């Protein structure tokens, strides 16, 4: 029994069906399968990344490594290629579907018989009976199963079915977890940075320092605050306090402003409108570089380490993932099986492992599913 017809649940089912496992049941409350895949990557699903490393994840490093080592991006691409899907690198090693995310959904469902699905069933409760069977209660029925796989993801994007039911179910079975909070999400800003909202729609290349991490990419000014790939990835590592934004990440301050006779604003390598707002924010009047005082240079240095404390984030409805989940100390990375209950498995985002933006979360979902499939196959095909 697989709870959740999302990325990890479908990959597991596909592998099991390909090996000839019958008698499979996949439950989901959505009327359609793979809804997060469908909306991912702007509809083109950033399915994995050329370079996937534990450094791209928040989670217990040895656990993450053990799982990723067992099913790599090249194995995932081979699986997709064999099903006629040939994702292409767009930038930063990110693989996207050529036409649409449906290519991935079709590849996953190819080997799964339609009778396996129980859709529009909301999972509500799990219990274990005296014979060791799991009893699953949905809003429509009760089913018992010897093997149970929890692949219900996180509550990010509830509009396509995201929920935190996984943590409740795991808790009822004695597992510990940390609470889900939205990440890969834009930040709202404090009063000092309200000027950013006036730039809504403009995007600029930056780096963001958050804790010990430095994330590069585009920052998009939005009417609620700031968003874009750099902010989304940085949001994974931010809990509270200061972050520093480098608005001129390509060069040092001296290199950027080496042409002494030019105006400061013309050398900033950002749009004219943004340069005006940036100079206002550091309280520096635009002038010729040769006229800058040492105090002015100190102000300019702020553009390479612009301090701000996000006020909060755009919330679950805008978040691409959640931090938190089931404690991985209680799960065996070689099989994804619970260390507390034999025949209980956890996959994907329901676990306390979250990747940066860039295809890392699907790779995690798929790797954990294949690790589980290898273990379940040996049990089911005995
Ligand atoms: C807008 C958006 C864009 C994204 N883009 C990317 C991207 O391009 N690349 C990338 O790597 N990652 C991306 N992600 C993240 C990625 O989608 C997830 O990390 C991944 O889908 C997690 O897989 P999963 O199998 O753990 O969970 P899911 O794929 O979320 O599957 C969980 C399933 O459980 C079902 N479920 C939940 N609660 C219940 C319940 N009570 N009863 C029955 N069923 C239930 C859900 O309907 C869902 O089908 C994106 C996420 C979002 C929201």
Coordinates of C-alpha atoms in Angstrom, one line a residue, residues 5-341:
X5 CA 0.5 9.3 -5.8
X6 CA 3.1 12.0 -6.0
X7 CA 6.7 11.9 -7.3
X8 CA 8.1 9.3 -4.8
X9 CA 5.0 7.1 -4.6
X10 CA 4.7 6.9 -8.4
X11 CA 8.4 6.1 -8.9
X12 CA 8.1 3.3 -6.3
X13 CA 5.0 1.9 -7.9
X14 CA 6.6 2.1 -11.4
X15 CA 9.6 0.1 -10.3
X16 CA 7.6 -2.5 -8.5
X17 CA 5.2 -2.9 -11.4
X18 CA 8.0 -3.2 -13.8
X19 CA 9.4 -6.1 -11.7
X20 CA 6.1 -7.8 -11.9
X21 CA 4.7 -6.9 -8.5
X22 CA 0.9 -7.1 -8.6
X23 CA -1.7 -6.3 -5.9
X24 CA -0.5 -2.7 -5.5
X25 CA -2.7 0.0 -4.1
X26 CA -1.8 3.7 -4.3
X27 CA -4.1 6.2 -2.4
X28 CA -4.3 9.9 -3.0
X29 CA -6.9 12.5 -2.2
X30 CA -6.4 14.3 -5.5
X31 CA -8.5 13.2 -8.4
X32 CA -5.3 13.1 -10.5
X33 CA -1.9 11.7 -9.9
X34 CA 1.4 13.6 -9.8
X35 CA -0.1 17.1 -9.3
X36 CA 3.1 18.7 -7.9
X37 CA 5.1 17.3 -10.8
X38 CA 2.5 18.9 -13.1
X39 CA 3.0 22.4 -11.7
X40 CA 6.7 22.1 -11.2
X41 CA 9.4 24.0 -13.0
X42 CA 6.9 26.4 -14.5
X43 CA 5.1 23.4 -16.0
X44 CA 8.3 21.9 -17.4
X45 CA 9.5 20.0 -14.3
X46 CA 13.1 20.6 -13.3
X47 CA 13.6 16.9 -12.8
X48 CA 17.2 16.7 -11.5
X49 CA 20.6 18.4 -11.6
X50 CA 23.8 17.6 -13.3
X51 CA 25.6 17.9 -10.0
X52 CA 23.8 16.6 -6.9
X53 CA 25.6 16.7 -3.6
X54 CA 24.7 16.5 0.1
X55 CA 25.7 20.2 0.2
X56 CA 22.5 21.0 -1.8
X57 CA 20.3 19.6 1.0
X58 CA 19.3 20.4 4.5
X59 CA 19.2 17.1 6.3
X60 CA 21.4 14.6 8.0
X61 CA 24.4 14.4 5.7
X62 CA 25.2 10.7 6.0
X63 CA 21.6 9.7 5.5
X64 CA 21.2 11.9 2.4
X65 CA 24.4 10.6 0.9
X66 CA 23.6 7.0 1.5
X67 CA 20.3 7.4 -0.4
X68 CA 21.6 9.6 -3.2
X69 CA 24.6 7.2 -3.8
X70 CA 22.1 4.4 -4.4
X71 CA 20.3 6.2 -7.2
X72 CA 22.1 9.0 -9.0
X73 CA 20.9 11.7 -11.5
X74 CA 22.4 9.6 -14.4
X75 CA 20.3 6.6 -13.4
X76 CA 17.2 8.7 -13.2
X77 CA 18.0 10.2 -16.7
X78 CA 18.5 6.6 -18.0
X79 CA 15.1 5.6 -16.6
X80 CA 13.5 8.6 -18.3
X81 CA 15.4 8.1 -21.6
X82 CA 14.2 4.5 -21.7
X83 CA 10.6 5.9 -21.6
X84 CA 11.2 8.4 -24.3
X85 CA 11.8 11.4 -22.1
X86 CA 15.1 13.3 -22.7
X87 CA 15.3 16.3 -20.4
X88 CA 17.7 19.1 -21.4
X89 CA 19.9 21.3 -19.3
X90 CA 18.7 24.9 -19.3
X91 CA 21.2 26.5 -17.0
X92 CA 23.1 25.8 -13.8
X93 CA 23.0 22.1 -14.5
X94 CA 19.2 22.0 -14.2
X95 CA 17.4 19.4 -16.3
X96 CA 13.9 20.4 -17.6
X97 CA 11.4 18.5 -19.8
X98 CA 11.4 19.7 -23.4
X99 CA 7.7 20.1 -23.7
X100 CA 5.9 19.7 -20.4
X101 CA 6.0 18.0 -17.0
X102 CA 3.4 15.6 -18.4
X103 CA 6.4 13.8 -20.0
X104 CA 7.6 12.8 -16.5
X105 CA 4.1 11.8 -15.3
X106 CA 3.5 9.7 -18.4
X107 CA 6.9 7.9 -17.9
X108 CA 6.1 7.2 -14.3
X109 CA 2.6 5.9 -14.9
X110 CA 3.5 3.8 -17.9
X111 CA 3.9 0.5 -16.0
X112 CA 1.3 1.1 -13.4
X113 CA -2.1 -0.5 -14.1
X114 CA -5.0 1.9 -13.6
X115 CA -6.7 -0.5 -11.1
X116 CA -3.8 0.2 -8.7
X117 CA -5.1 3.8 -8.0
X118 CA -7.6 4.8 -5.3
X119 CA -7.9 8.5 -6.1
X120 CA -10.1 11.1 -4.4
X121 CA -9.6 9.2 -1.1
X122 CA -8.4 11.3 1.8
X123 CA -6.2 9.4 4.2
X124 CA -7.2 10.1 7.8
X125 CA -5.7 7.5 10.1
X126 CA -3.3 4.5 10.4
X127 CA -3.3 1.9 13.1
X128 CA -1.4 -1.4 13.5
X129 CA -3.4 -4.4 14.6
X130 CA -2.3 -7.4 16.7
X131 CA -1.3 -9.3 13.6
X132 CA 1.1 -6.6 12.5
X133 CA -1.1 -5.4 9.7
X134 CA -1.5 -1.7 9.0
X135 CA -5.1 -0.4 9.0
X136 CA -5.6 2.7 6.8
X137 CA -8.7 4.7 7.2
X138 CA -9.7 7.1 4.4
X139 CA -12.8 9.3 4.2
X140 CA -14.4 6.5 2.1
X141 CA -13.1 3.2 3.3
X142 CA -10.8 1.1 5.5
X143 CA -8.0 -1.0 4.0
X144 CA -5.5 -3.3 5.6
X145 CA -2.0 -3.9 4.3
X146 CA 1.1 -5.9 5.3
X147 CA 3.5 -3.3 3.7
X148 CA 2.9 0.4 4.1
X149 CA 4.8 3.2 2.4
X150 CA 4.2 6.8 3.5
X151 CA 4.8 9.1 0.6
X152 CA 2.4 12.0 1.3
X153 CA 5.0 14.8 0.9
X154 CA 4.7 18.1 2.7
X155 CA 2.0 20.8 3.1
X156 CA 3.7 23.1 0.6
X157 CA 1.2 24.2 -2.2
X158 CA -2.0 22.9 -0.5
X159 CA -3.9 24.0 -3.7
X160 CA -2.5 20.9 -5.5
X161 CA -2.9 18.5 -2.5
X162 CA 0.0 19.3 -0.2
X163 CA -0.8 18.3 3.4
X164 CA 0.9 17.5 6.7
X165 CA -1.0 14.3 7.2
X166 CA 2.4 12.3 7.0
X167 CA 3.6 13.8 10.3
X168 CA 0.3 12.9 12.0
X169 CA 0.4 9.3 10.7
X170 CA 4.0 8.9 11.6
X171 CA 3.4 10.3 15.1
X172 CA 0.5 7.9 15.6
X173 CA 3.0 5.1 14.9
X174 CA 5.5 6.4 17.4
X175 CA 7.9 8.3 15.1
X176 CA 9.3 11.7 16.0
X177 CA 9.4 14.6 13.6
X178 CA 10.1 18.3 13.3
X179 CA 7.3 20.7 12.3
X180 CA 6.9 21.6 8.6
X181 CA 7.7 25.2 7.7
X182 CA 7.5 26.7 4.2
X183 CA 10.8 27.1 2.3
X184 CA 11.8 27.7 -1.4
X185 CA 9.6 30.7 -1.0
X186 CA 9.8 34.5 -1.3
X187 CA 10.4 36.8 1.6
X188 CA 8.3 39.7 2.8
X189 CA 10.3 42.8 3.8
X190 CA 10.6 45.1 6.8
X191 CA 9.7 48.8 6.5
X192 CA 13.4 49.8 5.7
X193 CA 13.2 47.7 2.5
X194 CA 9.7 48.8 1.4
X195 CA 11.5 50.5 -1.5
X196 CA 12.0 47.0 -3.0
X197 CA 8.2 46.6 -3.5
X198 CA 8.3 49.6 -5.9
X199 CA 10.6 47.7 -8.2
X200 CA 8.0 44.9 -8.6
X201 CA 8.8 42.9 -11.8
X202 CA 12.5 43.8 -12.1
X203 CA 15.0 41.0 -11.7
X204 CA 18.7 41.2 -11.1
X205 CA 21.6 38.7 -10.6
X206 CA 22.8 38.6 -6.9
X207 CA 24.4 36.4 -4.3
X208 CA 22.9 36.0 -0.9
X209 CA 24.8 35.1 2.3
X210 CA 22.6 33.3 4.8
X211 CA 24.4 31.6 7.7
X212 CA 27.4 29.8 6.3
X213 CA 25.8 29.5 2.8
X214 CA 26.2 31.7 -0.3
X215 CA 23.5 31.3 -2.9
X216 CA 23.8 32.8 -6.5
X217 CA 21.0 33.5 -8.9
X218 CA 18.4 36.0 -9.9
X219 CA 16.5 38.1 -7.3
X220 CA 13.0 39.1 -8.4
X221 CA 11.4 42.2 -6.8
X222 CA 7.7 41.4 -6.1
X223 CA 4.8 43.4 -4.9
X224 CA 4.9 41.6 -1.5
X225 CA 8.7 41.5 -1.1
X226 CA 11.5 39.6 -2.9
X227 CA 11.5 36.3 -4.7
X228 CA 13.3 34.6 -7.6
X229 CA 15.7 31.6 -7.6
X230 CA 18.4 33.1 -5.3
X231 CA 15.9 34.1 -2.6
X232 CA 14.0 30.8 -2.9
X233 CA 17.2 28.7 -2.3
X234 CA 18.4 31.1 0.5
X235 CA 15.0 30.7 2.2
X236 CA 15.9 27.0 2.8
X237 CA 18.6 28.1 5.2
X238 CA 17.0 31.2 6.8
X239 CA 15.1 30.9 10.1
X240 CA 15.4 34.5 11.4
X241 CA 17.9 37.3 11.5
X242 CA 20.1 39.0 9.0
X243 CA 21.0 38.0 5.5
X244 CA 23.4 39.9 3.2
X245 CA 22.7 40.6 -0.5
X246 CA 25.5 41.3 -2.9
X247 CA 23.9 43.3 -5.7
X248 CA 27.2 43.5 -7.6
X249 CA 28.3 39.9 -7.4
X250 CA 30.3 39.7 -10.6
X251 CA 33.2 41.9 -9.6
X252 CA 34.9 43.5 -6.6
X253 CA 34.0 47.1 -5.7
X254 CA 37.3 48.4 -7.1
X255 CA 36.8 46.7 -10.4
X256 CA 33.2 47.8 -10.7
X257 CA 34.1 51.4 -10.1
X258 CA 37.5 51.6 -11.8
X259 CA 36.6 54.2 -14.4
X260 CA 37.1 57.3 -12.4
X261 CA 35.4 59.8 -14.7
X262 CA 32.1 57.9 -15.0
X263 CA 29.0 58.4 -12.9
X264 CA 28.5 55.7 -10.1
X265 CA 25.1 54.7 -11.4
X266 CA 26.4 53.9 -14.9
X267 CA 28.9 51.4 -13.6
X268 CA 26.7 49.3 -11.4
X269 CA 25.7 46.7 -14.1
X270 CA 22.1 46.8 -13.0
X271 CA 19.1 48.5 -14.6
X272 CA 18.9 52.3 -14.5
X273 CA 15.8 52.1 -12.3
X274 CA 17.4 49.7 -9.9
X275 CA 20.6 51.7 -9.6
X276 CA 18.6 54.8 -8.6
X277 CA 16.8 52.8 -5.8
X278 CA 20.0 51.1 -4.6
X279 CA 21.8 54.5 -4.3
X280 CA 18.8 55.9 -2.4
X281 CA 18.8 53.0 -0.1
X282 CA 22.4 53.5 0.9
X283 CA 21.9 57.3 1.0
X284 CA 24.4 58.1 -1.7
X285 CA 23.9 60.8 -4.3
X286 CA 24.9 59.8 -7.8
X287 CA 28.2 61.4 -8.7
X288 CA 31.4 61.0 -10.6
X289 CA 33.5 58.1 -9.2
X290 CA 36.5 60.4 -8.8
X291 CA 34.5 62.6 -6.4
X292 CA 33.7 59.8 -4.0
X293 CA 34.8 60.4 -0.4
X294 CA 36.0 57.5 1.8
X295 CA 32.6 57.7 3.6
X296 CA 31.0 57.3 0.1
X297 CA 33.1 54.2 -0.6
X298 CA 31.9 52.8 2.8
X299 CA 28.3 53.3 1.7
X300 CA 29.0 51.7 -1.7
X301 CA 30.5 48.7 0.0
X302 CA 27.0 48.1 1.4
X303 CA 25.9 47.2 -2.1
X304 CA 28.1 44.1 -1.9
X305 CA 26.8 43.1 1.5
X306 CA 23.4 44.7 1.8
X307 CA 22.0 43.8 5.2
X308 CA 18.3 42.9 5.6
X309 CA 16.2 40.9 8.0
X310 CA 13.3 39.3 6.1
X311 CA 10.0 40.0 7.8
X312 CA 8.7 36.6 7.0
X313 CA 7.8 34.6 3.9
X314 CA 5.0 34.4 1.3
X315 CA 3.5 31.3 3.1
X316 CA 2.7 27.7 2.3
X317 CA 0.5 28.6 -0.8
X318 CA 3.6 30.0 -2.5
X319 CA 6.2 27.6 -1.1
X320 CA 7.8 24.9 -3.3
X321 CA 8.8 22.8 -0.3
X322 CA 8.9 22.5 3.4
X323 CA 11.7 22.2 5.9
X324 CA 11.1 19.6 8.6
X325 CA 9.6 16.2 8.5
X326 CA 10.1 12.7 10.0
X327 CA 13.3 12.2 11.9
X328 CA 15.7 10.4 9.7
X329 CA 17.5 8.8 12.7
X330 CA 14.5 6.5 12.9
X331 CA 14.8 5.3 9.2
X332 CA 17.3 3.0 7.6
X333 CA 18.9 4.7 4.6
X334 CA 19.7 1.4 2.9
X335 CA 16.0 0.5 2.6
X336 CA 13.9 3.5 3.7
X337 CA 12.3 1.2 6.3
X338 CA 11.3 2.4 9.7
X339 CA 13.6 1.3 12.5
X340 CA 10.5 1.2 14.7
X341 CA 8.1 -0.9 12.6

